[in-house]
Short mmCIF file of C-alpha atoms in Angstrom, two decimals:
data_model
loop_
_atom_site.label_atom_id
_atom_site.label_comp_id
_atom_site.label_asym_id
_atom_site.label_seq_id
_atom_site.Cartn_x
_atom_site.Cartn_y
_atom_site.Cartn_z
CA ASP A 142 11.68 59.30 -59.34
CA LEU A 143 8.74 57.73 -60.85
CA THR A 144 5.03 59.42 -61.73
CA ASN A 145 2.11 58.11 -62.93
CA VAL A 146 1.94 55.25 -60.51
CA THR A 147 -1.11 52.77 -60.49
CA VAL A 148 -1.70 49.96 -57.99
CA THR A 149 -4.24 47.37 -58.52
CA ASP A 150 -4.62 43.88 -56.34
CA PRO A 151 -7.65 41.91 -58.45
CA LEU A 152 -8.35 39.94 -55.70
CA THR A 153 -10.12 42.57 -53.58
CA GLY A 154 -10.75 45.36 -56.17
CA LEU A 155 -7.68 47.77 -55.22
CA THR A 156 -7.32 50.22 -57.79
CA GLU A 157 -5.43 53.26 -56.22
CA ASN A 158 -3.00 56.20 -58.69
CA VAL A 159 -0.16 56.99 -56.38
CA GLY A 160 0.97 59.54 -59.13
CA ASP A 161 4.04 60.00 -58.38
CA LEU A 162 6.34 58.31 -56.15
CA ALA A 163 10.03 60.05 -55.13
CA ALA A 164 12.96 57.35 -54.49
CA ASN A 165 13.45 55.77 -51.73
CA ALA A 166 9.66 55.90 -51.07
CA GLU A 167 7.14 54.23 -50.04
CA VAL A 168 2.64 54.54 -50.05
CA GLU A 169 1.33 51.53 -48.15
CA PHE A 170 -2.73 50.26 -47.84
CA THR A 171 -5.07 47.80 -46.27
CA THR A 172 -7.81 46.16 -47.74
CA THR A 173 -9.79 43.67 -47.36
CA TYR A 174 -11.21 40.54 -49.37
CA ILE A 175 -14.33 37.95 -47.97
CA VAL A 176 -13.84 34.06 -47.37
CA THR A 177 -16.03 32.29 -50.36
CA ALA A 178 -17.59 28.77 -50.55
CA ALA A 179 -14.89 28.08 -54.09
CA ASP A 180 -12.15 29.23 -51.49
CA ILE A 181 -13.04 26.61 -48.41
CA THR A 182 -13.47 24.01 -51.69
CA ASN A 183 -9.69 25.30 -53.36
CA GLY A 184 -8.20 25.01 -49.99
CA SER A 185 -5.56 28.20 -51.29
CA ILE A 186 -5.68 31.90 -51.78
CA THR A 187 -3.39 32.82 -53.50
CA ASN A 188 -2.86 36.31 -53.80
CA THR A 189 -1.27 38.90 -56.47
CA ALA A 190 -1.12 42.28 -56.56
CA THR A 191 1.20 44.59 -58.68
CA ALA A 192 1.97 47.96 -59.41
CA GLU A 193 3.34 50.74 -62.52
CA GLY A 194 4.96 53.74 -63.39
CA VAL A 195 7.34 55.60 -65.66
CA ASP A 196 11.06 56.76 -64.96
CA PRO A 197 12.58 60.00 -66.54
CA ASN A 198 13.21 58.18 -69.50
CA GLY A 199 9.45 57.42 -69.89
CA ASP A 200 10.40 53.80 -69.95
CA THR A 201 7.68 51.75 -68.14
CA VAL A 202 8.56 50.55 -64.26
CA GLU A 203 6.67 46.64 -62.95
CA GLY A 204 6.79 45.35 -59.66
CA ALA A 205 4.25 42.71 -58.23
CA ASP A 206 4.07 39.80 -55.18
CA SER A 207 2.32 37.37 -54.48
CA ILE A 208 1.02 35.62 -51.55
CA THR A 209 -0.70 32.18 -50.71
CA ILE A 210 -3.55 32.06 -47.20
CA THR A 211 -4.50 28.37 -46.45
CA LEU A 212 -7.83 26.91 -45.43
CA GLU A 213 -6.82 25.33 -41.23
CA GLY A 214 -5.33 22.19 -41.55
CA ILE A 215 -3.90 22.77 -45.43
CA VAL A 216 -0.61 22.42 -46.51
CA ASP A 217 1.47 24.18 -49.66
CA GLY A 218 2.64 21.91 -51.98
CA GLY A 219 1.73 18.56 -51.80
CA SER A 220 0.63 16.51 -48.91
CA ILE A 221 -1.45 13.01 -48.29
CA GLU A 222 -3.25 12.76 -45.24
CA VAL A 223 -5.12 9.70 -44.16
CA THR A 224 -7.27 8.65 -41.09
CA LYS A 225 -8.35 4.92 -39.73
CA THR A 226 -10.94 4.61 -37.24
CA ALA A 227 -12.74 1.44 -36.44
CA ASN A 228 -16.24 0.92 -35.12
CA VAL A 229 -15.28 -0.25 -31.72
CA SER A 230 -12.14 -0.11 -29.33
CA ASN A 231 -12.41 -3.58 -27.89
CA TYR A 232 -13.51 -6.78 -29.31
CA ALA A 233 -14.42 -10.43 -26.61
CA GLU A 234 -14.43 -13.03 -28.94
CA GLU A 235 -13.33 -14.98 -32.36
CA GLY A 236 -15.71 -13.91 -35.16
CA ASP A 237 -16.56 -10.64 -33.67
CA GLU A 238 -16.63 -7.50 -36.71
CA ILE A 239 -14.40 -4.76 -36.92
CA VAL A 240 -15.59 -2.16 -39.21
CA TYR A 241 -12.48 0.09 -39.67
CA THR A 242 -13.03 3.16 -41.80
CA ILE A 243 -9.75 5.22 -44.20
CA THR A 244 -9.85 8.17 -44.65
CA VAL A 245 -7.25 9.40 -47.67
CA ARG A 246 -7.48 13.30 -47.37
CA ASN A 247 -5.11 15.41 -50.02
CA ASN A 248 -4.30 18.06 -47.58
CA GLY A 249 -2.09 20.45 -50.03
CA THR A 250 -2.67 23.23 -52.35
CA VAL A 251 -1.71 21.05 -55.51
CA ASP A 252 -3.59 17.62 -56.83
CA LEU A 253 -1.91 14.21 -56.99
CA THR A 254 -2.21 11.63 -59.16
CA ASP A 255 -1.90 7.76 -58.81
CA VAL A 256 -2.85 7.59 -55.87
CA THR A 257 -2.71 3.57 -53.65
CA VAL A 258 -4.42 3.10 -50.52
CA THR A 259 -2.62 -0.22 -48.48
CA ASP A 260 -4.85 -1.89 -46.44
CA PRO A 261 -3.42 -5.15 -45.69
CA LEU A 262 -4.86 -6.32 -42.54
CA THR A 263 -8.39 -5.93 -44.64
CA GLY A 264 -6.93 -6.66 -48.53
CA LEU A 265 -7.72 -3.33 -49.18
CA ASP A 266 -5.81 -2.51 -52.97
CA VAL A 267 -7.45 0.85 -54.59
CA THR A 268 -5.45 3.19 -56.58
CA ILE A 269 -7.15 6.77 -57.37
CA ALA A 270 -6.17 8.13 -60.32
CA THR A 271 -6.52 11.41 -59.27
CA LEU A 272 -6.84 12.61 -55.66
CA PRO A 273 -8.08 17.72 -56.47
CA ALA A 274 -6.01 19.08 -53.88
CA ASN A 275 -8.18 19.84 -50.31
CA SER A 276 -10.46 16.37 -51.14
CA GLU A 277 -10.56 12.92 -49.93
CA GLU A 278 -11.71 9.51 -50.69
CA VAL A 279 -13.95 7.19 -47.93
CA TYR A 280 -13.49 3.36 -47.59
CA THR A 281 -14.85 1.31 -45.43
CA GLU A 282 -14.23 -2.43 -44.44
CA THR A 283 -15.18 -5.29 -42.65
CA TYR A 284 -12.09 -7.45 -40.43
CA ILE A 285 -13.43 -10.21 -38.99
CA VAL A 286 -11.41 -11.30 -35.30
CA THR A 287 -8.99 -14.46 -35.51
CA ALA A 288 -7.94 -17.42 -32.78
CA ALA A 289 -4.48 -15.90 -33.31
CA ASP A 290 -6.14 -12.38 -31.99
CA ILE A 291 -7.58 -13.98 -29.19
CA THR A 292 -4.39 -15.05 -27.96
CA ASN A 293 -2.72 -11.91 -29.32
CA GLY A 294 -5.38 -9.70 -26.92
CA SER A 295 -5.09 -6.76 -29.92
CA ILE A 296 -5.51 -6.12 -33.13
CA THR A 297 -2.78 -3.13 -35.50
CA ASN A 298 -3.90 -2.49 -38.52
CA THR A 299 -2.43 0.32 -40.33
CA ALA A 300 -3.93 2.14 -43.70
CA SER A 301 -1.23 3.25 -45.64
CA ALA A 302 -1.68 5.69 -49.06
CA GLU A 303 1.12 7.11 -51.75
CA GLY A 304 0.53 9.53 -55.18
CA THR A 305 3.14 12.01 -56.52
CA ASP A 306 3.25 15.80 -56.89
CA PRO A 307 2.77 18.25 -59.96
CA ASN A 308 6.61 17.94 -59.70
CA GLY A 309 7.05 14.15 -60.09
CA ASP A 310 7.84 14.12 -56.57
CA THR A 311 5.58 10.68 -53.41
CA ILE A 312 3.93 12.54 -51.01
CA GLU A 313 2.52 9.92 -48.77
CA GLY A 314 0.70 9.60 -45.56
CA THR A 315 -0.04 6.92 -43.10
CA ASP A 316 -2.11 6.03 -40.11
CA SER A 317 -2.73 3.29 -37.47
CA ILE A 318 -5.33 2.23 -35.25
CA THR A 319 -5.04 -0.74 -32.65
CA VAL A 320 -8.09 -2.84 -31.49
CA THR A 321 -7.19 -4.65 -27.70
CA LEU A 322 -9.01 -7.96 -26.34
CA GLU A 323 -11.58 -6.24 -23.47
CA GLY A 324 -9.88 -5.94 -20.82
CA ILE A 325 -5.94 -4.97 -22.11
CA VAL A 326 -4.39 -2.00 -21.27
CA ASP A 327 -2.74 -0.08 -24.22
CA GLY A 328 1.10 -0.41 -23.65
CA GLY A 329 2.19 -2.31 -20.40
CA SER A 330 -0.50 -3.49 -17.77
CA ILE A 331 -0.03 -5.45 -14.69
CA GLU A 332 -3.68 -7.01 -12.56
CA VAL A 333 -2.50 -9.42 -9.73
CA THR A 334 -5.79 -10.80 -8.44
CA LYS A 335 -5.75 -12.99 -4.57
CA THR A 336 -7.79 -15.04 -3.97
CA ALA A 337 -8.54 -17.50 -0.76
CA ASN A 338 -9.85 -21.56 -0.76
CA VAL A 339 -11.84 -20.38 2.33
CA SER A 340 -13.62 -16.71 3.80
CA ASN A 341 -12.67 -17.79 6.91
CA TYR A 342 -11.07 -19.66 9.97
CA ALA A 343 -11.97 -20.96 13.56
CA GLU A 344 -8.59 -22.01 15.50
CA GLU A 345 -5.14 -22.52 15.62
CA GLY A 346 -3.44 -24.80 12.75
CA ASP A 347 -6.04 -24.42 10.29
CA GLU A 348 -4.41 -23.56 6.94
CA ILE A 349 -5.61 -21.49 3.84
CA VAL A 350 -5.08 -22.21 0.15
CA TYR A 351 -4.13 -18.70 -1.31
CA THR A 352 -4.06 -18.96 -5.27
CA ILE A 353 -2.35 -15.67 -6.52
CA THR A 354 -2.41 -14.35 -11.36
CA VAL A 355 -0.15 -12.39 -11.89
CA ARG A 356 -1.61 -11.50 -15.53
CA ASN A 357 0.10 -8.62 -17.86
CA ASN A 358 -2.97 -7.50 -19.40
CA GLY A 359 -1.25 -4.83 -20.97
CA THR A 360 -0.48 -4.78 -24.88
CA VAL A 361 4.11 -5.16 -25.25
CA ASP A 362 6.17 -7.89 -22.60
CA LEU A 363 6.90 -6.91 -19.61
CA THR A 364 10.33 -8.59 -18.65
CA ASP A 365 12.34 -9.22 -15.16
CA VAL A 366 8.82 -9.43 -13.19
CA THR A 367 9.21 -10.28 -9.14
CA VAL A 368 6.05 -11.30 -7.55
CA THR A 369 6.15 -11.01 -3.75
CA ASP A 370 3.51 -12.56 -0.98
CA PRO A 371 4.83 -11.73 2.57
CA LEU A 372 2.31 -13.70 3.77
CA THR A 373 3.61 -16.77 2.56
CA GLY A 374 6.66 -16.16 1.89
CA LEU A 375 6.38 -16.20 -2.19
CA ASP A 376 8.92 -14.65 -3.58
CA THR A 377 9.75 -15.48 -7.06
CA THR A 378 11.18 -13.64 -11.08
CA ILE A 379 9.14 -14.56 -13.84
CA PRO A 380 12.19 -13.91 -16.72
CA THR A 381 9.42 -12.94 -18.94
CA LEU A 382 5.27 -12.50 -19.12
CA ALA A 383 4.29 -12.04 -22.44
CA ALA A 384 1.20 -9.17 -23.75
CA ASN A 385 -2.38 -11.39 -22.43
CA SER A 386 -0.80 -14.06 -20.44
CA GLU A 387 -0.29 -15.26 -16.77
CA GLN A 388 0.39 -16.65 -14.02
CA VAL A 389 -0.82 -19.01 -10.59
CA PHE A 390 0.35 -19.55 -8.44
CA THR A 391 -0.69 -21.05 -5.11
CA GLU A 392 0.09 -20.61 -1.07
CA THR A 393 -0.56 -22.41 1.34
CA TYR A 394 -0.61 -20.51 5.77
CA ILE A 395 -1.15 -21.78 8.10
CA VAL A 396 -3.21 -20.07 11.24
CA THR A 397 -0.81 -18.77 14.85
CA ALA A 398 -3.04 -17.71 17.57
CA ALA A 399 -2.07 -14.60 16.92
CA ASP A 400 -4.23 -14.65 14.22
CA ILE A 401 -7.61 -15.96 16.31
CA THR A 402 -6.37 -12.68 18.79
CA ASN A 403 -6.78 -10.58 15.58
CA GLY A 404 -9.60 -11.89 14.28
CA SER A 405 -9.05 -11.48 10.00
CA ILE A 406 -5.43 -11.67 7.90
CA THR A 407 -5.19 -9.45 6.09
CA ASN A 408 -2.97 -10.71 3.00
CA THR A 409 -1.67 -8.82 -0.16
CA ALA A 410 0.55 -9.87 -3.15
CA THR A 411 2.37 -7.30 -5.16
CA ALA A 412 4.30 -7.55 -8.70
CA GLU A 413 6.27 -5.78 -10.41
CA GLY A 414 7.96 -5.59 -13.95
CA THR A 415 10.10 -3.42 -16.55
CA ASP A 416 7.88 -2.82 -19.58
CA PRO A 417 9.98 -2.27 -23.33
CA ASN A 418 10.62 1.03 -22.83
CA GLY A 419 12.42 0.89 -19.71
CA ASP A 420 9.23 1.85 -17.75
CA THR A 421 8.30 0.07 -14.14
CA ILE A 422 5.47 -1.75 -14.28
CA GLU A 423 2.86 -2.51 -11.22
CA GLY A 424 -0.03 -4.34 -10.02
CA ALA A 425 -1.21 -6.00 -6.10
CA ASP A 426 -4.37 -6.96 -5.17
CA SER A 427 -5.49 -7.53 -0.86
CA ILE A 428 -8.18 -10.40 0.49
CA THR A 429 -8.86 -10.71 4.48
CA VAL A 430 -10.80 -13.87 5.50
CA THR A 431 -11.75 -13.49 9.14
CA LEU A 432 -11.92 -15.89 12.07
CA GLU A 433 -15.61 -17.47 12.56
CA GLY A 434 -17.99 -15.13 13.85
CA ILE A 435 -16.61 -11.82 12.40
CA VAL A 436 -18.13 -8.72 10.70
CA GLU A 437 -16.02 -7.44 7.78
CA GLY A 438 -15.11 -3.37 9.30
CA GLY A 439 -17.30 -2.34 12.38
CA SER A 440 -19.84 -4.31 14.66
CA ILE A 441 -20.78 -4.96 17.75
CA GLU A 442 -22.25 -7.93 18.78
CA VAL A 443 -24.02 -7.81 22.90
CA THR A 444 -25.57 -11.02 24.77
CA LYS A 445 -27.21 -10.36 27.56
CA THR A 446 -27.77 -13.84 30.01
CA ALA A 447 -29.46 -14.92 32.66
CA ASP A 448 -28.69 -16.68 36.36
CA VAL A 449 -32.32 -18.23 36.21
CA SER A 450 -34.90 -18.73 33.98
CA ASN A 451 -37.59 -18.11 36.39
CA TYR A 452 -38.07 -16.61 39.28
CA ALA A 453 -41.30 -17.16 42.20
CA GLU A 454 -41.73 -13.77 44.18
CA GLU A 455 -40.87 -10.89 44.50
CA GLY A 456 -37.30 -9.68 46.32
CA ASP A 457 -35.69 -12.53 44.29
CA GLU A 458 -32.67 -11.43 42.71
CA ILE A 459 -31.74 -11.78 39.48
CA VAL A 460 -27.89 -11.93 37.92
CA TYR A 461 -26.97 -10.82 35.15
CA THR A 462 -24.37 -11.32 32.70
CA ILE A 463 -23.65 -8.39 29.43
CA THR A 464 -21.38 -9.54 27.40
CA VAL A 465 -19.75 -7.08 24.75
CA ARG A 466 -18.16 -7.86 21.68
CA ASN A 467 -16.63 -6.31 18.93
CA ASN A 468 -16.57 -8.91 16.35
CA GLY A 469 -15.72 -6.74 13.87
CA THR A 470 -12.77 -5.64 11.99
CA VAL A 471 -12.17 -2.92 13.26
CA ASP A 472 -11.51 -0.74 16.49
CA LEU A 473 -13.72 0.71 17.59
CA THR A 474 -14.17 4.55 19.96
CA ASP A 475 -15.30 5.45 22.80
CA VAL A 476 -18.25 2.52 23.94
CA THR A 477 -20.90 2.50 26.23
CA VAL A 478 -22.70 0.37 27.45
CA THR A 479 -26.28 0.68 28.57
CA ASP A 480 -28.84 -1.47 30.93
CA PRO A 481 -31.19 0.38 32.45
CA LEU A 482 -33.43 -2.23 33.99
CA THR A 483 -30.26 -2.69 36.29
CA GLY A 484 -28.76 0.76 35.42
CA LEU A 485 -25.34 -0.25 34.66
CA THR A 486 -24.03 2.45 32.75
CA GLU A 487 -20.24 2.08 31.80
CA ASN A 488 -18.19 4.16 29.51
CA VAL A 489 -15.40 1.08 28.47
CA GLY A 490 -13.77 3.55 25.91
CA ASP A 491 -11.67 1.19 23.66
CA LEU A 492 -11.70 -2.07 22.14
CA ALA A 493 -9.93 -4.00 20.37
CA ALA A 494 -11.27 -5.88 17.33
CA ASN A 495 -12.48 -9.15 18.28
CA ALA A 496 -12.63 -8.25 21.70
CA GLU A 497 -14.40 -8.23 24.72
CA VAL A 498 -15.32 -7.07 28.20
CA GLU A 499 -18.25 -8.72 30.36
CA PHE A 500 -20.16 -6.84 33.13
CA THR A 501 -22.75 -8.55 35.62
CA THR A 502 -25.13 -6.48 37.31
CA THR A 503 -28.12 -7.27 39.61
CA TYR A 504 -32.54 -6.71 40.05
CA ILE A 505 -34.58 -7.64 42.49
CA VAL A 506 -37.79 -8.32 41.05
CA THR A 507 -41.06 -6.30 42.38
CA ALA A 508 -44.53 -6.73 43.56
CA ALA A 509 -44.94 -5.39 39.32
CA ASP A 510 -43.02 -7.92 38.10
CA ILE A 511 -45.36 -10.10 40.61
CA THR A 512 -48.24 -9.34 38.39
CA ASN A 513 -46.96 -9.21 35.12
CA GLY A 514 -45.76 -12.32 35.10
CA SER A 515 -42.04 -11.90 33.20
CA ILE A 516 -39.55 -9.61 33.11
CA THR A 517 -37.90 -8.42 29.75
CA ASN A 518 -34.17 -7.05 30.15
CA THR A 519 -32.73 -4.55 26.72
CA ALA A 520 -28.80 -3.64 26.94
CA SER A 521 -27.66 -2.52 24.55
CA ALA A 522 -23.84 -1.03 23.35
CA GLU A 523 -22.83 2.05 21.39
CA GLY A 524 -19.42 2.82 20.25
CA THR A 525 -17.29 4.32 16.84
CA ASP A 526 -15.54 2.42 14.44
#
């Protein structure tokens, strides 16, 4: 057994006289500490508690234990964290300026000496004699975009820092950032763009020339890029499509009788390749060329004619022809046609794209028409796309 046992914890101010403490027995204390501004600056709090008592021989017996609690983000021992940022995420042309901010932080609990900071791209090369625990140095460096950067499509910049801890060990940190050319996607990406030399065709046999541009607008090369255009029969493979590069294909298509009936030609080109990770990268684009007079989407055109341009007397007969045309590229449903003057009301039902229906309806001239001197007749059609 021990007698006159005292427990102290200077950090929290705890001082307790336990008195006697039997063999193989223990006591427990809870004590509280409030973090100070100095602890934030220091980056860690080390707390040591001690106990002392007297054994039956009159000898003093002691024990102690310590614990270190660190600031969030702080690593016990030596550690360097390098953070690199740029003032822009993209560049557009040669001569553009990129401003990099490089933060070198000692996020360890011990001071570091002879910390060298380098950024080969901007030419930064500096040495910090001593970088205390939980402190940092910030550098601002400028880089001017070159013609080669436009060709490459991206600029990757790496900054590194290296220092020595109290044990003589080397502590290192690094960080990289990539700034891309406008329109470039980090990683693997394919963009397919399809254009036609005309927006409309008129008759069977007309020629449409399609231009298909397959662009690798990513930052890595793609391999085995297959390009297909079923309408024109294009089916080719590009062995390697470098980052920020493109291939252009020109294909010709001859309008068929079916295209006249359909009223539009939709053509889709696709490209598919493999990135350095083995992942499949795809892209596609479509373009629609319409028959002359055809409107993209839903559209109804009503045309009304009469078999005469004049009437002479009451009782004359006028024969009207009403043509209802779906001059859109989509089918219409529940199409109804009305001509209040003649009493015509027709439910056409479905009316396919680039199709039409025709109605003939008769009107007998009245005495009022003779008095009025003219007859205006309006027919209307309505459907759902």
